[in-house]
Amino acid sequence: MDFLMGCLCLGLVGSVGAGEAAAPIGVKRWLSSVLAKIEAADRSRAAGQNGGRSAVVGVRVRVGEDGSVLAVEVEKGSGTSSLDERAVAAIKAAGPFAPPPAQTLMPNGTTELSFPLTLPGQR
């Protein structure tokens, strides 16, 4: 999946500090399923956009304990507002996700993800 390759810096905000063990396999599987749903949602919305070039949008996503998408924000824009909006729309359309693993939940019952989302070019 080229899309997943563009999300190399995917991280749970505040869940794993420097020097701690890598994320457990259940967390990795959940993150992969989140990214796959976002990719599928973007593919269905993206026809004819981007002029064949890919774009990267830095996003932050807050997910509820039930998997609902509670908030999406652009942390670092692509330089093109329509592509930033496309990223936000794809994430919102992809939800709800499977409930996040318990170890990823913060005390308020949410999980936050921050990652660069690569929007593949469409020809």
PDB file of C-alpha atoms in Angstrom:
ATOM      1  CA  MET A   1       0.000   0.000   0.000  1.00  0.00           C
ATOM      2  CA  ASP A   2       1.684   3.196  -1.140  1.00  0.00           C
ATOM      3  CA  PHE A   3      -0.599   5.125   1.172  1.00  0.00           C
ATOM      4  CA  LEU A   4       0.820   3.414   4.252  1.00  0.00           C
ATOM      5  CA  MET A   5       4.352   4.174   3.117  1.00  0.00           C
ATOM      6  CA  GLY A   6       3.459   7.862   3.281  1.00  0.00           C
ATOM      7  CA  CYS A   7       2.481   7.553   6.929  1.00  0.00           C
ATOM      8  CA  LEU A   8       5.873   6.620   8.324  1.00  0.00           C
ATOM      9  CA  CYS A   9       5.711   8.937  11.312  1.00  0.00           C
ATOM     10  CA  LEU A  10       2.325   7.769  12.554  1.00  0.00           C
ATOM     11  CA  GLY A  11       2.274   8.128  16.310  1.00  0.00           C
ATOM     12  CA  LEU A  12      -0.041   8.039  19.246  1.00  0.00           C
ATOM     13  CA  VAL A  13       0.282  11.441  20.870  1.00  0.00           C
ATOM     14  CA  GLY A  14       1.739  11.034  24.345  1.00  0.00           C
ATOM     15  CA  SER A  15       1.350   7.253  24.555  1.00  0.00           C
ATOM     16  CA  VAL A  16       4.879   6.009  23.990  1.00  0.00           C
ATOM     17  CA  GLY A  17       7.789   8.053  25.287  1.00  0.00           C
ATOM     18  CA  ALA A  18      11.413   7.994  24.247  1.00  0.00           C
ATOM     19  CA  GLY A  19      13.116   4.788  25.231  1.00  0.00           C
ATOM     20  CA  GLU A  20       9.877   2.851  25.759  1.00  0.00           C
ATOM     21  CA  ALA A  21       9.030  -0.363  23.963  1.00  0.00           C
ATOM     22  CA  ALA A  22       7.490  -0.284  20.497  1.00  0.00           C
ATOM     23  CA  ALA A  23       3.713  -0.400  20.202  1.00  0.00           C
ATOM     24  CA  PRO A  24       2.129  -3.815  20.824  1.00  0.00           C
ATOM     25  CA  ILE A  25       0.864  -5.772  17.810  1.00  0.00           C
ATOM     26  CA  GLY A  26      -2.795  -5.010  18.678  1.00  0.00           C
ATOM     27  CA  VAL A  27      -2.072  -1.288  18.494  1.00  0.00           C
ATOM     28  CA  LYS A  28      -0.224  -1.704  15.199  1.00  0.00           C
ATOM     29  CA  ARG A  29      -3.141  -3.664  13.735  1.00  0.00           C
ATOM     30  CA  TRP A  30      -5.607  -1.012  14.873  1.00  0.00           C
ATOM     31  CA  LEU A  31      -3.489   1.768  13.366  1.00  0.00           C
ATOM     32  CA  SER A  32      -3.227  -0.177  10.099  1.00  0.00           C
ATOM     33  CA  SER A  33      -7.010  -0.584   9.993  1.00  0.00           C
ATOM     34  CA  VAL A  34      -7.480   3.162  10.601  1.00  0.00           C
ATOM     35  CA  LEU A  35      -5.105   4.007   7.752  1.00  0.00           C
ATOM     36  CA  ALA A  36      -6.743   1.487   5.414  1.00  0.00           C
ATOM     37  CA  LYS A  37     -10.180   3.016   6.051  1.00  0.00           C
ATOM     38  CA  ILE A  38      -8.827   6.530   5.420  1.00  0.00           C
ATOM     39  CA  GLU A  39      -7.167   5.366   2.198  1.00  0.00           C
ATOM     40  CA  ALA A  40     -10.402   3.770   0.974  1.00  0.00           C
ATOM     41  CA  ALA A  41     -12.437   6.857   1.846  1.00  0.00           C
ATOM     42  CA  ASP A  42      -9.975   9.129   0.037  1.00  0.00           C
ATOM     43  CA  ARG A  43      -9.870   6.911  -3.053  1.00  0.00           C
ATOM     44  CA  SER A  44     -13.647   7.148  -3.382  1.00  0.00           C
ATOM     45  CA  ARG A  45     -13.585  10.977  -3.142  1.00  0.00           C
ATOM     46  CA  ALA A  46     -10.394  11.881  -5.018  1.00  0.00           C
ATOM     47  CA  ALA A  47     -11.148  11.307  -8.694  1.00  0.00           C
ATOM     48  CA  GLY A  48      -9.580  14.024 -10.816  1.00  0.00           C
ATOM     49  CA  GLN A  49      -7.860  15.861  -7.979  1.00  0.00           C
ATOM     50  CA  ASN A  50      -4.186  16.677  -7.441  1.00  0.00           C
ATOM     51  CA  GLY A  51      -3.216  16.800 -11.112  1.00  0.00           C
ATOM     52  CA  GLY A  52      -1.366  13.484 -10.791  1.00  0.00           C
ATOM     53  CA  ARG A  53       0.955  14.658  -7.979  1.00  0.00           C
ATOM     54  CA  SER A  54       0.850  13.451  -4.411  1.00  0.00           C
ATOM     55  CA  ALA A  55       0.477  15.843  -1.495  1.00  0.00           C
ATOM     56  CA  VAL A  56       1.245  15.486   2.213  1.00  0.00           C
ATOM     57  CA  VAL A  57      -0.962  16.974   4.923  1.00  0.00           C
ATOM     58  CA  GLY A  58       0.022  16.801   8.596  1.00  0.00           C
ATOM     59  CA  VAL A  59      -3.118  15.900  10.565  1.00  0.00           C
ATOM     60  CA  ARG A  60      -4.179  15.327  14.163  1.00  0.00           C
ATOM     61  CA  VAL A  61      -7.165  13.063  14.792  1.00  0.00           C
ATOM     62  CA  ARG A  62      -9.004  12.531  18.085  1.00  0.00           C
ATOM     63  CA  VAL A  63     -10.826   9.196  18.286  1.00  0.00           C
ATOM     64  CA  GLY A  64     -13.381   8.281  20.961  1.00  0.00           C
ATOM     65  CA  GLU A  65     -13.314   5.014  22.883  1.00  0.00           C
ATOM     66  CA  ASP A  66     -16.120   3.779  20.605  1.00  0.00           C
ATOM     67  CA  GLY A  67     -14.054   4.535  17.469  1.00  0.00           C
ATOM     68  CA  SER A  68     -15.922   7.715  16.536  1.00  0.00           C
ATOM     69  CA  VAL A  69     -13.966  10.549  14.940  1.00  0.00           C
ATOM     70  CA  LEU A  70     -14.298  13.393  17.439  1.00  0.00           C
ATOM     71  CA  ALA A  71     -11.985  15.957  15.855  1.00  0.00           C
ATOM     72  CA  VAL A  72      -9.680  16.397  12.876  1.00  0.00           C
ATOM     73  CA  GLU A  73      -7.283  19.278  12.423  1.00  0.00           C
ATOM     74  CA  VAL A  74      -4.609  20.150   9.911  1.00  0.00           C
ATOM     75  CA  GLU A  75      -1.300  20.599  11.739  1.00  0.00           C
ATOM     76  CA  LYS A  76       0.784  21.257   8.634  1.00  0.00           C
ATOM     77  CA  GLY A  77      -0.961  22.114   5.420  1.00  0.00           C
ATOM     78  CA  SER A  78       0.023  20.944   1.971  1.00  0.00           C
ATOM     79  CA  GLY A  79       0.030  24.475   0.613  1.00  0.00           C
ATOM     80  CA  THR A  80      -3.270  23.946  -1.175  1.00  0.00           C
ATOM     81  CA  SER A  81      -6.424  24.454   0.870  1.00  0.00           C
ATOM     82  CA  SER A  82      -8.518  22.119  -1.304  1.00  0.00           C
ATOM     83  CA  LEU A  83      -6.078  19.262  -0.619  1.00  0.00           C
ATOM     84  CA  ASP A  84      -6.070  20.019   3.110  1.00  0.00           C
ATOM     85  CA  GLU A  85      -9.870  19.909   3.010  1.00  0.00           C
ATOM     86  CA  ARG A  86      -9.688  16.629   1.087  1.00  0.00           C
ATOM     87  CA  ALA A  87      -7.562  15.108   3.869  1.00  0.00           C
ATOM     88  CA  VAL A  88     -10.008  16.211   6.577  1.00  0.00           C
ATOM     89  CA  ALA A  89     -12.991  14.968   4.556  1.00  0.00           C
ATOM     90  CA  ALA A  90     -11.366  11.563   3.962  1.00  0.00           C
ATOM     91  CA  ILE A  91     -10.696  11.078   7.673  1.00  0.00           C
ATOM     92  CA  LYS A  92     -14.228  12.087   8.644  1.00  0.00           C
ATOM     93  CA  ALA A  93     -15.712   9.841   5.939  1.00  0.00           C
ATOM     94  CA  ALA A  94     -13.565   6.899   7.094  1.00  0.00           C
ATOM     95  CA  GLY A  95     -15.017   6.915  10.611  1.00  0.00           C
ATOM     96  CA  PRO A  96     -16.128   5.403  12.732  1.00  0.00           C
ATOM     97  CA  PHE A  97     -13.116   3.180  13.243  1.00  0.00           C
ATOM     98  CA  ALA A  98     -12.923   0.047  15.354  1.00  0.00           C
ATOM     99  CA  PRO A  99     -12.657   0.982  19.046  1.00  0.00           C
ATOM    100  CA  PRO A 100      -9.032   1.784  19.880  1.00  0.00           C
ATOM    101  CA  PRO A 101      -7.078  -0.620  22.085  1.00  0.00           C
ATOM    102  CA  ALA A 102      -7.495   0.179  25.784  1.00  0.00           C
ATOM    103  CA  GLN A 103      -3.785   0.917  26.234  1.00  0.00           C
ATOM    104  CA  THR A 104      -4.053   3.819  23.769  1.00  0.00           C
ATOM    105  CA  LEU A 105      -6.829   5.612  25.635  1.00  0.00           C
ATOM    106  CA  MET A 106      -6.035   8.729  27.624  1.00  0.00           C
ATOM    107  CA  PRO A 107      -7.813   9.393  30.947  1.00  0.00           C
ATOM    108  CA  ASN A 108     -10.564  11.291  29.107  1.00  0.00           C
ATOM    109  CA  GLY A 109     -11.387   8.154  27.050  1.00  0.00           C
ATOM    110  CA  THR A 110      -9.919   9.346  23.760  1.00  0.00           C
ATOM    111  CA  THR A 111      -6.913   8.537  21.604  1.00  0.00           C
ATOM    112  CA  GLU A 112      -5.055  11.161  19.590  1.00  0.00           C
ATOM    113  CA  LEU A 113      -3.127  10.393  16.437  1.00  0.00           C
ATOM    114  CA  SER A 114      -0.761  12.770  14.683  1.00  0.00           C
ATOM    115  CA  PHE A 115       0.648  11.789  11.311  1.00  0.00           C
ATOM    116  CA  PRO A 116       1.523  12.945   7.794  1.00  0.00           C
ATOM    117  CA  LEU A 117      -1.266  11.838   5.463  1.00  0.00           C
ATOM    118  CA  THR A 118      -0.147  11.282   1.883  1.00  0.00           C
ATOM    119  CA  LEU A 119      -2.854  11.974  -0.671  1.00  0.00           C
ATOM    120  CA  PRO A 120      -1.940  10.079  -3.820  1.00  0.00           C
ATOM    121  CA  GLY A 121      -2.250  11.928  -7.105  1.00  0.00           C
ATOM    122  CA  GLN A 122      -5.172  10.996  -9.317  1.00  0.00           C
ATOM    123  CA  ARG A 123      -4.844  10.873 -13.076  1.00  0.00           C
TER     124      ARG A 123
END
